[in-house]
Amino acid sequence: MCSDQSGLEEMYNTAYRAFDAGKFPGALKQLDAIDARQPDLAASKNLRGVILMRQGNYDQAEAALTEAARIDPKFWNARFNLAEIPFLKKDWAEPENASNNCSPPVSLIWQRKLRS
């Protein structure tokens, strides 16, 4: 069991390095292999969601991130990434209007976050 976990960790690290290098197809292929071995790994679903967000596949990204959050409700990365989707889609009219009483407006906070 220990070697299987170690193997999954190495596969995840390989997927992350591919993602970090902008090699999204290779990263997704590695994540497919991880999911075939352990389909309930929240980190794998989260990374898949982030890659799909970067590719502009927001509906698929939302599904992957929702699954990651379902698998591990305390996995804050998945919930944070899921919350970014409306802003990446530039669907912020409602949140911005709702934040008119905030200082600074919520949309400005998110715009700064997305630039960093």
Coordinates of C-alpha atoms in Angstrom, one line a residue:
M1 CA 0.0 0.0 0.0
C2 CA 2.8 2.4 0.9
S3 CA 4.5 2.0 -2.5
D4 CA 1.2 2.5 -4.3
Q5 CA 0.8 5.9 -2.4
S6 CA 4.4 6.8 -3.3
G7 CA 3.7 5.9 -6.9
L8 CA 0.6 8.2 -6.9
E9 CA 2.6 11.0 -5.3
E10 CA 5.3 10.7 -8.0
M11 CA 2.6 10.7 -10.7
Y12 CA 1.0 13.8 -9.2
N13 CA 4.4 15.5 -9.1
T14 CA 5.0 14.7 -12.7
A15 CA 1.5 16.1 -13.6
Y16 CA 2.2 19.2 -11.6
R17 CA 5.6 19.8 -13.3
A18 CA 4.0 19.3 -16.7
F19 CA 1.3 21.8 -15.7
D20 CA 3.9 24.3 -14.4
A21 CA 5.7 24.0 -17.7
G22 CA 2.5 24.8 -19.6
K23 CA 2.4 21.2 -21.0
F24 CA -1.3 20.8 -20.3
P25 CA -2.0 17.7 -22.5
G26 CA 0.8 15.8 -20.8
A27 CA -0.4 16.9 -17.4
L28 CA -4.0 15.8 -18.2
K29 CA -2.8 12.5 -19.4
Q30 CA -0.9 11.9 -16.1
L31 CA -4.0 13.0 -14.2
D32 CA -6.1 10.4 -16.2
A33 CA -3.6 7.7 -15.1
I34 CA -3.9 8.9 -11.5
D35 CA -7.7 8.9 -11.7
A36 CA -7.7 5.3 -13.1
R37 CA -5.8 4.2 -10.0
Q38 CA -7.5 6.3 -7.4
P39 CA -10.6 8.2 -8.7
D40 CA -11.3 9.9 -5.3
L41 CA -8.1 12.0 -5.1
A42 CA -9.1 15.6 -4.5
A43 CA -5.7 17.0 -5.4
S44 CA -5.9 15.4 -8.8
K45 CA -9.4 16.8 -9.5
N46 CA -8.3 20.2 -8.3
L47 CA -5.2 20.3 -10.6
R48 CA -7.4 19.1 -13.5
G49 CA -9.8 21.9 -12.8
V50 CA -7.0 24.5 -12.8
I51 CA -5.7 23.2 -16.1
L52 CA -9.1 23.3 -17.6
M53 CA -9.6 26.9 -16.3
R54 CA -6.3 27.9 -17.9
Q55 CA -7.5 26.4 -21.2
G56 CA -10.8 28.3 -20.9
N57 CA -12.9 25.2 -20.4
Y58 CA -14.8 26.7 -17.5
D59 CA -17.7 24.3 -17.4
Q60 CA -15.4 21.2 -17.3
A61 CA -13.2 23.0 -14.8
E62 CA -16.2 23.7 -12.6
A63 CA -17.2 20.1 -12.7
A64 CA -13.7 18.9 -11.7
L65 CA -13.3 21.5 -8.9
T66 CA -16.8 20.7 -7.6
E67 CA -15.8 17.0 -7.5
A68 CA -12.6 17.9 -5.6
A69 CA -14.6 19.9 -3.1
R70 CA -17.1 17.0 -2.7
I71 CA -14.3 14.5 -2.1
D72 CA -12.6 16.7 0.5
P73 CA -14.8 19.5 1.8
K74 CA -11.9 20.9 3.8
F75 CA -9.7 21.2 0.7
W76 CA -9.7 25.0 0.5
N77 CA -7.7 25.2 -2.8
A78 CA -10.6 23.6 -4.7
R79 CA -13.2 25.9 -3.2
F80 CA -11.0 28.9 -3.9
N81 CA -10.4 27.8 -7.5
L82 CA -14.1 27.2 -8.0
A83 CA -14.8 30.7 -6.8
E84 CA -12.5 32.1 -9.4
I85 CA -14.5 30.8 -12.4
P86 CA -17.1 33.5 -12.5
F87 CA -14.4 36.1 -12.5
L88 CA -12.4 34.4 -15.2
K89 CA -15.5 34.2 -17.3
K90 CA -15.8 38.0 -16.6
D91 CA -19.2 37.2 -15.1
W92 CA -18.8 39.7 -12.3
A93 CA -21.6 42.2 -12.8
E94 CA -23.7 40.8 -10.0
P95 CA -20.9 40.4 -7.4
E96 CA -19.7 43.9 -8.2
N97 CA -23.1 45.5 -7.8
A98 CA -23.5 43.6 -4.5
S99 CA -20.2 45.0 -3.3
N100 CA -20.9 48.7 -3.9
N101 CA -20.9 49.2 -0.1
C102 CA -17.5 47.5 0.3
S103 CA -14.2 49.3 0.4
P104 CA -12.5 48.4 -1.9
P105 CA -15.1 46.7 -4.1
V106 CA -14.8 43.0 -4.2
S107 CA -14.2 43.0 -8.0
L108 CA -11.0 45.1 -7.4
I109 CA -9.7 42.6 -4.9
W110 CA -10.3 39.8 -7.3
Q111 CA -8.8 41.7 -10.2
R112 CA -5.6 42.2 -8.2
K113 CA -5.6 38.6 -7.2
L114 CA -5.9 37.4 -10.8
R115 CA -3.0 39.7 -11.9
S116 CA -0.7 38.3 -9.3

